[in-house]
mmCIF file of C-alpha atoms in Angstrom:
data_model
loop_
_atom_site.group_PDB
_atom_site.id
_atom_site.type_symbol
_atom_site.label_atom_id
_atom_site.label_comp_id
_atom_site.label_asym_id
_atom_site.label_seq_id
_atom_site.Cartn_x
_atom_site.Cartn_y
_atom_site.Cartn_z
ATOM 1 C CA MET A 1 -26.315 24.282 -4.171
ATOM 2 C CA ASP A 2 -23.419 26.763 -4.098
ATOM 3 C CA ASN A 3 -20.147 26.427 -6.028
ATOM 4 C CA ILE A 4 -18.246 24.943 -3.064
ATOM 5 C CA GLU A 5 -20.879 22.224 -2.633
ATOM 6 C CA LYS A 6 -20.832 21.494 -6.369
ATOM 7 C CA ASP A 7 -17.036 21.185 -6.384
ATOM 8 C CA GLN A 8 -17.192 18.762 -3.474
ATOM 9 C CA LEU A 9 -19.970 16.749 -5.108
ATOM 10 C CA TRP A 10 -18.090 16.202 -8.362
ATOM 11 C CA MET A 11 -14.754 15.665 -6.614
ATOM 12 C CA ARG A 12 -16.322 13.013 -4.401
ATOM 13 C CA GLU A 13 -17.278 11.147 -7.562
ATOM 14 C CA ALA A 14 -13.726 11.527 -8.906
ATOM 15 C CA LEU A 15 -12.357 10.098 -5.634
ATOM 16 C CA ARG A 16 -14.785 7.175 -5.851
ATOM 17 C CA LEU A 17 -13.491 6.426 -9.336
ATOM 18 C CA ALA A 18 -9.875 6.816 -8.240
ATOM 19 C CA SER A 19 -10.332 4.173 -5.554
ATOM 20 C CA HIS A 20 -10.915 1.550 -8.280
ATOM 21 C CA GLY A 21 -7.184 1.709 -9.015
ATOM 22 C CA ARG A 22 -5.973 0.596 -5.597
ATOM 23 C CA TYR A 23 -5.265 -2.930 -6.839
ATOM 24 C CA THR A 24 -3.707 -2.164 -10.233
ATOM 25 C CA ALA A 25 -2.461 1.441 -10.472
ATOM 26 C CA ARG A 26 0.808 0.833 -8.626
ATOM 27 C CA PRO A 27 3.463 2.106 -8.733
ATOM 28 C CA ASN A 28 1.413 5.051 -9.993
ATOM 29 C CA PRO A 29 -1.053 6.837 -7.706
ATOM 30 C CA CYS A 30 -4.797 6.247 -7.789
ATOM 31 C CA VAL A 31 -6.396 9.009 -9.852
ATOM 32 C CA GLY A 32 -9.965 9.701 -10.915
ATOM 33 C CA ALA A 33 -11.329 12.380 -13.237
ATOM 34 C CA VAL A 34 -14.796 13.749 -13.926
ATOM 35 C CA LEU A 35 -15.695 16.197 -16.717
ATOM 36 C CA VAL A 36 -18.686 18.407 -15.944
ATOM 37 C CA LYS A 37 -20.516 20.760 -18.309
ATOM 38 C CA ASN A 38 -23.735 22.633 -17.543
ATOM 39 C CA ASP A 39 -23.932 20.818 -14.192
ATOM 40 C CA GLN A 40 -23.915 17.426 -15.921
ATOM 41 C CA ILE A 41 -21.206 14.774 -16.000
ATOM 42 C CA VAL A 42 -20.137 14.319 -19.616
ATOM 43 C CA ALA A 43 -17.308 11.840 -18.939
ATOM 44 C CA ARG A 44 -15.653 9.988 -16.079
ATOM 45 C CA ALA A 45 -12.526 7.830 -15.869
ATOM 46 C CA TRP A 46 -9.873 6.380 -13.561
ATOM 47 C CA HIS A 47 -6.255 5.366 -14.003
ATOM 48 C CA GLN A 48 -5.918 1.598 -14.306
ATOM 49 C CA GLY A 49 -2.165 1.081 -14.295
ATOM 50 C CA ARG A 50 1.280 2.073 -15.508
ATOM 51 C CA GLY A 51 1.392 2.567 -19.253
ATOM 52 C CA GLU A 52 -2.375 3.083 -19.450
ATOM 53 C CA ALA A 53 -3.844 6.491 -20.298
ATOM 54 C CA HIS A 54 -4.172 8.771 -17.289
ATOM 55 C CA ALA A 55 -7.645 9.423 -15.911
ATOM 56 C CA GLU A 56 -8.069 12.955 -17.297
ATOM 57 C CA VAL A 57 -6.933 11.911 -20.784
ATOM 58 C CA GLN A 58 -9.420 9.027 -20.817
ATOM 59 C CA ALA A 59 -12.183 11.419 -19.751
ATOM 60 C CA LEU A 60 -11.247 13.935 -22.453
ATOM 61 C CA GLU A 61 -11.307 11.228 -25.117
ATOM 62 C CA ALA A 62 -14.689 9.967 -23.893
ATOM 63 C CA ALA A 63 -16.188 13.479 -23.867
ATOM 64 C CA GLY A 64 -14.857 14.543 -27.260
ATOM 65 C CA GLU A 65 -16.183 17.999 -28.212
ATOM 66 C CA ASN A 66 -18.015 18.213 -24.904
ATOM 67 C CA SER A 67 -14.614 18.807 -23.265
ATOM 68 C CA ARG A 68 -14.586 22.380 -24.582
ATOM 69 C CA ASP A 69 -15.521 24.869 -21.847
ATOM 70 C CA ALA A 70 -16.062 22.009 -19.377
ATOM 71 C CA THR A 71 -14.692 21.751 -15.836
ATOM 72 C CA CYS A 72 -12.383 18.841 -15.122
ATOM 73 C CA TYR A 73 -12.297 17.474 -11.565
ATOM 74 C CA ILE A 74 -9.086 15.511 -10.902
ATOM 75 C CA THR A 75 -7.990 13.928 -7.633
ATOM 76 C CA LEU A 76 -4.293 14.647 -8.310
ATOM 77 C CA GLU A 77 -2.468 17.424 -10.133
ATOM 78 C CA PRO A 78 -2.141 16.688 -13.884
ATOM 79 C CA CYS A 79 1.351 15.590 -14.838
ATOM 80 C CA ALA A 80 3.633 18.027 -16.660
ATOM 81 C CA HIS A 81 6.343 15.663 -17.864
ATOM 82 C CA HIS A 82 6.825 12.942 -20.447
ATOM 83 C CA GLY A 83 6.804 9.571 -18.709
ATOM 84 C CA TYR A 84 5.092 6.449 -20.005
ATOM 85 C CA THR A 85 2.466 8.857 -21.395
ATOM 86 C CA PRO A 86 2.533 12.506 -22.608
ATOM 87 C CA PRO A 87 1.838 15.400 -20.201
ATOM 88 C CA CYS A 88 -1.815 15.524 -19.162
ATOM 89 C CA CYS A 89 -1.787 19.288 -18.610
ATOM 90 C CA GLU A 90 -1.127 19.782 -22.339
ATOM 91 C CA ALA A 91 -4.058 17.529 -23.230
ATOM 92 C CA LEU A 92 -6.370 19.597 -21.003
ATOM 93 C CA VAL A 93 -5.298 22.819 -22.730
ATOM 94 C CA GLU A 94 -5.674 21.339 -26.215
ATOM 95 C CA ALA A 95 -9.161 20.052 -25.362
ATOM 96 C CA GLY A 96 -10.318 23.554 -24.440
ATOM 97 C CA VAL A 97 -11.199 22.831 -20.814
ATOM 98 C CA ARG A 98 -12.247 26.059 -19.074
ATOM 99 C CA ARG A 99 -11.529 25.159 -15.443
ATOM 100 C CA VAL A 100 -9.562 22.479 -13.593
ATOM 101 C CA VAL A 101 -10.317 21.532 -9.984
ATOM 102 C CA VAL A 102 -7.668 19.452 -8.223
ATOM 103 C CA SER A 103 -7.720 17.750 -4.819
ATOM 104 C CA MET A 104 -3.981 17.943 -4.183
ATOM 105 C CA ARG A 105 -0.618 18.764 -5.716
ATOM 106 C CA ASP A 106 1.409 15.835 -6.973
ATOM 107 C CA PRO A 107 4.299 15.126 -4.537
ATOM 108 C CA ASN A 108 6.344 13.633 -7.368
ATOM 109 C CA PRO A 109 9.309 16.033 -7.846
ATOM 110 C CA LYS A 110 8.846 15.687 -11.612
ATOM 111 C CA VAL A 111 5.459 17.402 -11.238
ATOM 112 C CA ASP A 112 4.979 19.148 -7.852
ATOM 113 C CA GLY A 113 3.188 22.299 -8.982
ATOM 114 C CA GLN A 114 4.446 22.403 -12.560
ATOM 115 C CA GLY A 115 1.210 21.031 -13.989
ATOM 116 C CA LEU A 116 -0.850 23.641 -12.142
ATOM 117 C CA ALA A 117 1.487 26.445 -13.213
ATOM 118 C CA TYR A 118 1.288 25.348 -16.868
ATOM 119 C CA LEU A 119 -2.528 25.394 -16.795
ATOM 120 C CA GLN A 120 -2.602 28.856 -15.236
ATOM 121 C CA GLU A 121 -0.106 30.188 -17.773
ATOM 122 C CA LYS A 122 -2.439 28.997 -20.527
ATOM 123 C CA GLY A 123 -5.355 30.920 -19.017
ATOM 124 C CA ILE A 124 -7.200 28.000 -17.430
ATOM 125 C CA GLU A 125 -8.834 28.694 -14.073
ATOM 126 C CA VAL A 126 -7.357 26.368 -11.418
ATOM 127 C CA SER A 127 -8.690 25.479 -7.951
ATOM 128 C CA VAL A 128 -6.667 23.282 -5.576
ATOM 129 C CA GLY A 129 -7.482 21.584 -2.273
ATOM 130 C CA VAL A 130 -11.039 20.307 -2.734
ATOM 131 C CA LEU A 131 -11.420 17.256 -0.466
ATOM 132 C CA GLU A 132 -7.641 17.174 -0.118
ATOM 133 C CA GLU A 133 -7.703 15.122 3.079
ATOM 134 C CA GLU A 134 -9.613 12.307 1.354
ATOM 135 C CA ALA A 135 -7.257 12.423 -1.628
ATOM 136 C CA ARG A 136 -4.186 12.233 0.606
ATOM 137 C CA GLU A 137 -5.641 9.256 2.486
ATOM 138 C CA LEU A 138 -6.283 7.427 -0.791
ATOM 139 C CA ASN A 139 -2.691 7.933 -1.952
ATOM 140 C CA LYS A 140 -0.882 7.936 1.396
ATOM 141 C CA ALA A 141 1.498 5.190 0.250
ATOM 142 C CA PHE A 142 2.469 6.989 -2.957
ATOM 143 C CA ILE A 143 2.907 10.248 -1.030
ATOM 144 C CA LYS A 144 5.198 8.612 1.525
ATOM 145 C CA ARG A 145 7.396 7.055 -1.153
ATOM 146 C CA MET A 146 7.699 10.365 -2.969
ATOM 147 C CA THR A 147 8.441 12.452 0.128
ATOM 148 C CA VAL A 148 10.221 10.118 2.591
ATOM 149 C CA HIS A 149 11.632 7.632 0.036
ATOM 150 C CA GLN A 150 10.191 4.688 1.931
ATOM 151 C CA PRO A 151 7.029 2.675 1.277
ATOM 152 C CA TRP A 152 3.981 2.764 3.535
ATOM 153 C CA LEU A 153 4.412 -0.061 6.039
ATOM 154 C CA SER A 154 1.485 -2.094 7.398
ATOM 155 C CA PHE A 155 1.877 -4.967 9.869
ATOM 156 C CA LYS A 156 -0.848 -7.608 10.123
ATOM 157 C CA LEU A 157 -1.242 -9.746 13.248
ATOM 158 C CA ALA A 158 -3.800 -12.370 14.259
ATOM 159 C CA MET A 159 -3.765 -12.883 18.020
ATOM 160 C CA THR A 160 -5.792 -14.389 20.819
ATOM 161 C CA LEU A 161 -7.509 -12.465 23.569
ATOM 162 C CA ASP A 162 -4.406 -12.941 25.723
ATOM 163 C CA GLY A 163 -2.072 -11.672 22.978
ATOM 164 C CA LYS A 164 -0.754 -14.971 21.589
ATOM 165 C CA ILE A 165 -0.067 -15.776 17.937
ATOM 166 C CA SER A 166 0.410 -19.547 18.262
ATOM 167 C CA ASP A 167 0.187 -22.255 20.901
ATOM 168 C CA TYR A 168 3.178 -23.611 22.836
ATOM 169 C CA ALA A 169 4.016 -25.985 19.930
ATOM 170 C CA GLY A 170 3.888 -23.237 17.303
ATOM 171 C CA ASN A 171 0.462 -24.071 15.833
ATOM 172 C CA SER A 172 -1.348 -20.959 14.597
ATOM 173 C CA GLN A 173 -3.974 -22.337 12.193
ATOM 174 C CA TRP A 174 -6.403 -20.942 12.850
ATOM 175 C CA ILE A 175 -6.421 -18.235 15.496
ATOM 176 C CA SER A 176 -8.615 -15.881 13.479
ATOM 177 C CA ASP A 177 -11.951 -16.639 11.829
ATOM 178 C CA GLU A 178 -12.481 -17.173 8.097
ATOM 179 C CA SER A 179 -13.787 -13.597 7.777
ATOM 180 C CA ALA A 180 -10.423 -12.230 8.907
ATOM 181 C CA ARG A 181 -8.561 -14.585 6.589
ATOM 182 C CA LYS A 182 -10.617 -13.319 3.648
ATOM 183 C CA GLU A 183 -9.702 -9.761 4.607
ATOM 184 C CA VAL A 184 -6.021 -10.723 4.572
ATOM 185 C CA GLN A 185 -6.416 -11.656 0.902
ATOM 186 C CA ILE A 186 -7.728 -8.124 0.294
ATOM 187 C CA LEU A 187 -4.820 -6.648 2.262
ATOM 188 C CA ARG A 188 -2.288 -8.566 0.172
ATOM 189 C CA ALA A 189 -3.989 -7.531 -3.065
ATOM 190 C CA SER A 190 -3.932 -3.859 -2.075
ATOM 191 C CA HIS A 191 -0.220 -3.790 -1.142
ATOM 192 C CA ALA A 192 2.648 -3.740 -3.626
ATOM 193 C CA ALA A 193 4.751 -6.153 -1.548
ATOM 194 C CA VAL A 194 4.339 -8.662 1.276
ATOM 195 C CA ILE A 195 7.248 -9.246 3.680
ATOM 196 C CA SER A 196 7.915 -12.123 6.041
ATOM 197 C CA THR A 197 10.842 -13.932 7.617
ATOM 198 C CA ALA A 198 12.084 -17.353 6.602
ATOM 199 C CA THR A 199 11.312 -18.562 10.142
ATOM 200 C CA THR A 200 7.633 -17.628 9.786
ATOM 201 C CA VAL A 201 7.270 -18.919 6.225
ATOM 202 C CA ILE A 202 8.795 -22.266 7.162
ATOM 203 C CA ALA A 203 6.780 -22.620 10.375
ATOM 204 C CA ASP A 204 3.458 -21.681 8.754
ATOM 205 C CA ASN A 205 4.135 -23.245 5.344
ATOM 206 C CA SER A 206 3.200 -19.869 3.877
ATOM 207 C CA ARG A 207 3.029 -18.752 0.256
ATOM 208 C CA LEU A 208 2.059 -15.116 0.985
ATOM 209 C CA ASN A 209 0.306 -14.794 -2.381
ATOM 210 C CA VAL A 210 -3.171 -13.575 -3.292
ATOM 211 C CA ARG A 211 -5.332 -16.649 -3.804
ATOM 212 C CA GLU A 212 -8.660 -14.867 -4.198
ATOM 213 C CA LEU A 213 -9.279 -11.468 -5.773
ATOM 214 C CA PRO A 214 -11.200 -8.976 -3.605
ATOM 215 C CA PRO A 215 -14.976 -8.863 -4.184
ATOM 216 C CA ASP A 216 -14.714 -5.206 -5.283
ATOM 217 C CA PHE A 217 -11.952 -5.868 -7.803
ATOM 218 C CA PRO A 218 -12.906 -4.117 -11.079
ATOM 219 C CA GLU A 219 -14.083 -6.679 -13.610
ATOM 220 C CA ALA A 220 -12.403 -4.823 -16.486
ATOM 221 C CA CYS A 221 -8.986 -5.105 -14.816
ATOM 222 C CA LYS A 222 -8.841 -8.752 -13.800
ATOM 223 C CA ASP A 223 -6.309 -9.485 -16.532
ATOM 224 C CA LYS A 224 -4.136 -6.586 -15.264
ATOM 225 C CA PHE A 225 -3.718 -7.835 -11.699
ATOM 226 C CA LYS A 226 -0.164 -8.556 -10.667
ATOM 227 C CA GLN A 227 0.726 -10.526 -7.567
ATOM 228 C CA PRO A 228 2.461 -8.421 -4.902
ATOM 229 C CA LEU A 229 6.215 -8.802 -4.704
ATOM 230 C CA ARG A 230 6.917 -11.418 -2.013
ATOM 231 C CA VAL A 231 9.880 -10.405 0.112
ATOM 232 C CA LEU A 232 11.672 -12.888 2.337
ATOM 233 C CA LEU A 233 14.153 -12.005 5.091
ATOM 234 C CA ASP A 234 16.476 -15.002 5.400
ATOM 235 C CA ARG A 235 19.771 -14.162 7.061
ATOM 236 C CA LYS A 236 21.475 -17.504 6.385
ATOM 237 C CA LEU A 237 19.377 -18.673 3.431
ATOM 238 C CA ASP A 238 17.906 -21.437 5.576
ATOM 239 C CA ILE A 239 14.807 -21.979 3.451
ATOM 240 C CA ASP A 240 14.614 -25.026 1.201
ATOM 241 C CA PHE A 241 14.106 -23.829 -2.363
ATOM 242 C CA GLN A 242 11.662 -26.700 -2.861
ATOM 243 C CA HIS A 243 9.356 -25.057 -0.323
ATOM 244 C CA PRO A 244 5.792 -24.323 -1.575
ATOM 245 C CA PHE A 245 6.599 -20.608 -1.167
ATOM 246 C CA PHE A 246 8.505 -20.806 -4.468
ATOM 247 C CA GLU A 247 5.722 -22.608 -6.313
ATOM 248 C CA ALA A 248 3.259 -19.716 -6.141
ATOM 249 C CA GLU A 249 3.009 -17.256 -9.016
ATOM 250 C CA GLY A 250 4.739 -13.890 -8.697
ATOM 251 C CA ASP A 251 8.129 -12.271 -8.220
ATOM 252 C CA ILE A 252 10.267 -13.026 -5.148
ATOM 253 C CA LEU A 253 12.940 -10.913 -3.502
ATOM 254 C CA ILE A 254 15.174 -12.396 -0.797
ATOM 255 C CA TYR A 255 17.327 -10.281 1.497
ATOM 256 C CA THR A 256 20.175 -12.233 3.072
ATOM 257 C CA GLN A 257 23.562 -11.984 4.729
ATOM 258 C CA ALA A 258 24.679 -15.364 3.405
ATOM 259 C CA PRO A 259 27.390 -15.735 0.722
ATOM 260 C CA MET A 260 25.922 -15.422 -2.760
ATOM 261 C CA GLU A 261 26.545 -18.869 -4.233
ATOM 262 C CA MET A 262 23.144 -19.575 -5.773
ATOM 263 C CA GLN A 263 22.298 -19.651 -9.408
ATOM 264 C CA LYS A 264 19.809 -17.079 -10.659
ATOM 265 C CA ARG A 265 16.222 -18.233 -10.851
ATOM 266 C CA LYS A 266 13.414 -16.831 -12.935
ATOM 267 C CA HIS A 267 11.230 -14.320 -11.064
ATOM 268 C CA MET A 268 13.560 -14.401 -8.058
ATOM 269 C CA GLN A 269 16.283 -12.031 -6.928
ATOM 270 C CA ILE A 270 18.623 -12.440 -3.968
ATOM 271 C CA VAL A 271 20.036 -9.250 -2.482
ATOM 272 C CA PRO A 272 22.785 -8.958 0.162
ATOM 273 C CA MET A 273 21.706 -6.709 3.019
ATOM 274 C CA PRO A 274 23.933 -5.477 5.865
ATOM 275 C CA MET A 275 23.147 -5.937 9.550
ATOM 276 C CA ASP A 276 22.435 -3.088 11.949
ATOM 277 C CA GLU A 277 24.227 -2.535 15.251
ATOM 278 C CA ASN A 278 22.072 -5.241 16.905
ATOM 279 C CA ARG A 279 22.974 -7.808 14.247
ATOM 280 C CA TYR A 280 19.517 -7.641 12.697
ATOM 281 C CA PHE A 281 18.595 -6.664 9.167
ATOM 282 C CA SER A 282 18.569 -2.904 8.699
ATOM 283 C CA ILE A 283 14.847 -2.442 8.087
ATOM 284 C CA SER A 284 15.365 1.189 7.097
ATOM 285 C CA ALA A 285 17.848 0.096 4.432
ATOM 286 C CA ILE A 286 15.392 -2.535 3.177
ATOM 287 C CA LEU A 287 12.583 0.018 2.972
ATOM 288 C CA GLU A 288 14.795 2.443 1.085
ATOM 289 C CA ASP A 289 15.766 -0.322 -1.338
ATOM 290 C CA LEU A 290 12.100 -1.210 -1.884
ATOM 291 C CA SER A 291 11.321 2.457 -2.486
ATOM 292 C CA GLN A 292 13.966 2.550 -5.212
ATOM 293 C CA ARG A 293 12.181 -0.462 -6.732
ATOM 294 C CA GLU A 294 9.023 1.726 -6.859
ATOM 295 C CA ILE A 295 7.212 -0.191 -4.130
ATOM 296 C CA ASN A 296 4.576 2.109 -2.637
ATOM 297 C CA SER A 297 3.247 -0.118 0.128
ATOM 298 C CA VAL A 298 4.385 -3.145 2.114
ATOM 299 C CA LEU A 299 2.368 -5.575 4.220
ATOM 300 C CA VAL A 300 4.310 -7.442 6.911
ATOM 301 C CA GLU A 301 3.138 -10.895 8.038
ATOM 302 C CA ALA A 302 5.636 -12.242 10.536
ATOM 303 C CA GLY A 303 6.109 -13.610 14.052
ATOM 304 C CA GLY A 304 6.394 -12.174 17.525
ATOM 305 C CA ARG A 305 10.100 -11.387 17.520
ATOM 306 C CA PHE A 306 9.897 -9.419 14.302
ATOM 307 C CA ALA A 307 6.720 -7.688 15.506
ATOM 308 C CA ALA A 308 8.528 -6.642 18.683
ATOM 309 C CA GLU A 309 11.479 -5.343 16.686
ATOM 310 C CA MET A 310 9.177 -3.354 14.420
ATOM 311 C CA LEU A 311 7.185 -1.993 17.350
ATOM 312 C CA GLN A 312 10.351 -0.696 18.963
ATOM 313 C CA SER A 313 11.671 0.710 15.681
ATOM 314 C CA ALA A 314 8.547 2.875 15.157
ATOM 315 C CA LEU A 315 8.777 2.239 11.407
ATOM 316 C CA VAL A 316 5.300 0.745 11.043
ATOM 317 C CA ASP A 317 2.677 3.204 9.806
ATOM 318 C CA GLU A 318 -0.348 1.009 10.447
ATOM 319 C CA TRP A 319 -0.946 -2.042 12.639
ATOM 320 C CA ILE A 320 -3.839 -4.265 11.551
ATOM 321 C CA ILE A 321 -4.744 -6.632 14.378
ATOM 322 C CA TYR A 322 -7.383 -9.356 14.370
ATOM 323 C CA MET A 323 -8.138 -10.474 17.931
ATOM 324 C CA SER A 324 -10.068 -13.676 18.538
ATOM 325 C CA SER A 325 -11.862 -14.689 21.734
ATOM 326 C CA LYS A 326 -9.501 -17.660 22.221
ATOM 327 C CA VAL A 327 -7.091 -17.874 25.164
ATOM 328 C CA LEU A 328 -3.872 -19.932 24.907
ATOM 329 C CA GLY A 329 -2.141 -19.241 28.185
ATOM 330 C CA GLU A 330 1.312 -18.351 29.430
ATOM 331 C CA LYS A 331 3.331 -20.930 27.461
ATOM 332 C CA ALA A 332 1.960 -19.853 24.086
ATOM 333 C CA LYS A 333 3.939 -17.530 21.814
ATOM 334 C CA SER A 334 3.384 -13.807 22.267
ATOM 335 C CA ALA A 335 2.389 -11.416 19.506
ATOM 336 C CA PHE A 336 5.118 -9.026 20.668
ATOM 337 C CA ALA A 337 8.035 -11.134 21.915
ATOM 338 C CA ILE A 338 9.987 -8.366 23.643
ATOM 339 C CA ASP A 339 12.951 -10.011 25.336
ATOM 340 C CA LYS A 340 13.091 -7.744 28.364
ATOM 341 C CA ALA A 341 10.689 -6.884 31.152
ATOM 342 C CA LEU A 342 9.239 -3.398 30.840
ATOM 343 C CA GLU A 343 7.962 -1.296 33.671
ATOM 344 C CA LEU A 344 4.559 0.264 33.116
ATOM 345 C CA SER A 345 6.162 3.701 32.969
ATOM 346 C CA ALA A 346 8.356 2.526 30.067
ATOM 347 C CA SER A 347 5.656 0.605 28.181
ATOM 348 C CA LEU A 348 5.314 0.832 24.427
ATOM 349 C CA ALA A 349 2.005 2.118 23.141
ATOM 350 C CA LEU A 350 0.004 2.508 19.953
ATOM 351 C CA LYS A 351 -2.886 4.771 19.093
ATOM 352 C CA PHE A 352 -6.128 3.001 18.188
ATOM 353 C CA GLN A 353 -7.545 4.492 14.985
ATOM 354 C CA SER A 354 -10.576 2.216 14.776
ATOM 355 C CA VAL A 355 -12.080 -0.834 16.443
ATOM 356 C CA SER A 356 -14.685 -2.944 14.661
ATOM 357 C CA MET A 357 -15.957 -6.492 14.308
ATOM 358 C CA CYS A 358 -14.735 -8.849 11.586
ATOM 359 C CA GLY A 359 -16.953 -11.896 11.881
ATOM 360 C CA PRO A 360 -16.549 -13.046 15.515
ATOM 361 C CA ASP A 361 -13.142 -11.339 15.819
ATOM 362 C CA ILE A 362 -12.248 -7.805 16.856
ATOM 363 C CA LYS A 363 -10.372 -5.801 14.226
ATOM 364 C CA ILE A 364 -8.085 -3.045 15.487
ATOM 365 C CA ILE A 365 -6.363 -0.482 13.289
ATOM 366 C CA ALA A 366 -3.595 1.246 15.225
ATOM 367 C CA SER A 367 -0.764 3.646 14.469
ATOM 368 C CA LYS A 368 2.382 4.924 16.151
ATOM 369 C CA ILE A 369 2.032 7.715 18.691
ATOM 370 C CA GLY A 370 3.844 11.028 18.275
ATOM 371 C CA ASP A 371 7.080 10.918 20.227
ATOM 372 C CA ASN A 372 5.784 8.608 22.928
ATOM 373 C CA HIS A 373 8.657 6.309 23.990
ATOM 374 C CA GLY A 374 10.349 6.879 20.666
ATOM 375 C CA LEU A 375 7.290 5.841 18.611
ATOM 376 C CA CYS A 376 7.303 8.804 16.266
#
């Protein structure tokens, strides 16, 4: 096995470890670290959450004297600033690590190359870019927030074979199978926030919380899990505050255009949000506000009108669609309730990333297409 193959082997293990943090690391990125000496792993670790020791520091502490002259494989550039914890690059130097292999530079402006430069100045050999594509995929939400100042946006839809999300009377329980509904619990757990409209929450009697932890949730971190922020778009504050939505555990954020006459409630914040030129909420402004609140990723669960608006806005990074074999017919409510007839030449399109089975349903992961019809 040559050196390139060895670097990839150990980095793949570091990436596997890093993935354990996808439910608890936020708003921090998922990071894994592996210390290797004489072609043997002497320590491994992953970052569990804000305020906890970073992955490389945990690995150094676990390895002790074995850290000296070892190679440290880290999925993200070691930090070079004082945050909730001291700089990791200093800890690597003090431990006597000989070489540091990193998947990717940290896009956080507070780091962004400074950690790598510090290590090189101290005489440590540094290699960057090993399995970078996999590392970027793992932390795509963190990267987007750091570079675009907006969270990663996923939109989940359950629809029938003929593209309907409820019957003519508005009944939608259940279009998808239990397997898909279990996956939605995983989706909620892996996103920092869940967004819906008051119309959808009222119609579906939704809580939007995580009711069952994912089967791969790390046992050691079950006491660290925090419910995703539940975000409600309610232009006129139509929702009854006795609704079951407010009974579920977790913080709530409501964006509204209504006069602010309500008393403050624990775990709930109401934020005025301006309308755009079409008299809708400015989704870009909402995403920027959520980014400032350190929200890396958002899952949208809403109805056909909002789905149509989001499709046309091209703001959604990933569409997650569960399609059942049911057919509801012309009078049922469409998944994309676009209020104008489109000619085929002006149709909106998405790019299918993957198609698989989820129980008896078809699961489609789709993304926006380049500059096609404004979907950029």
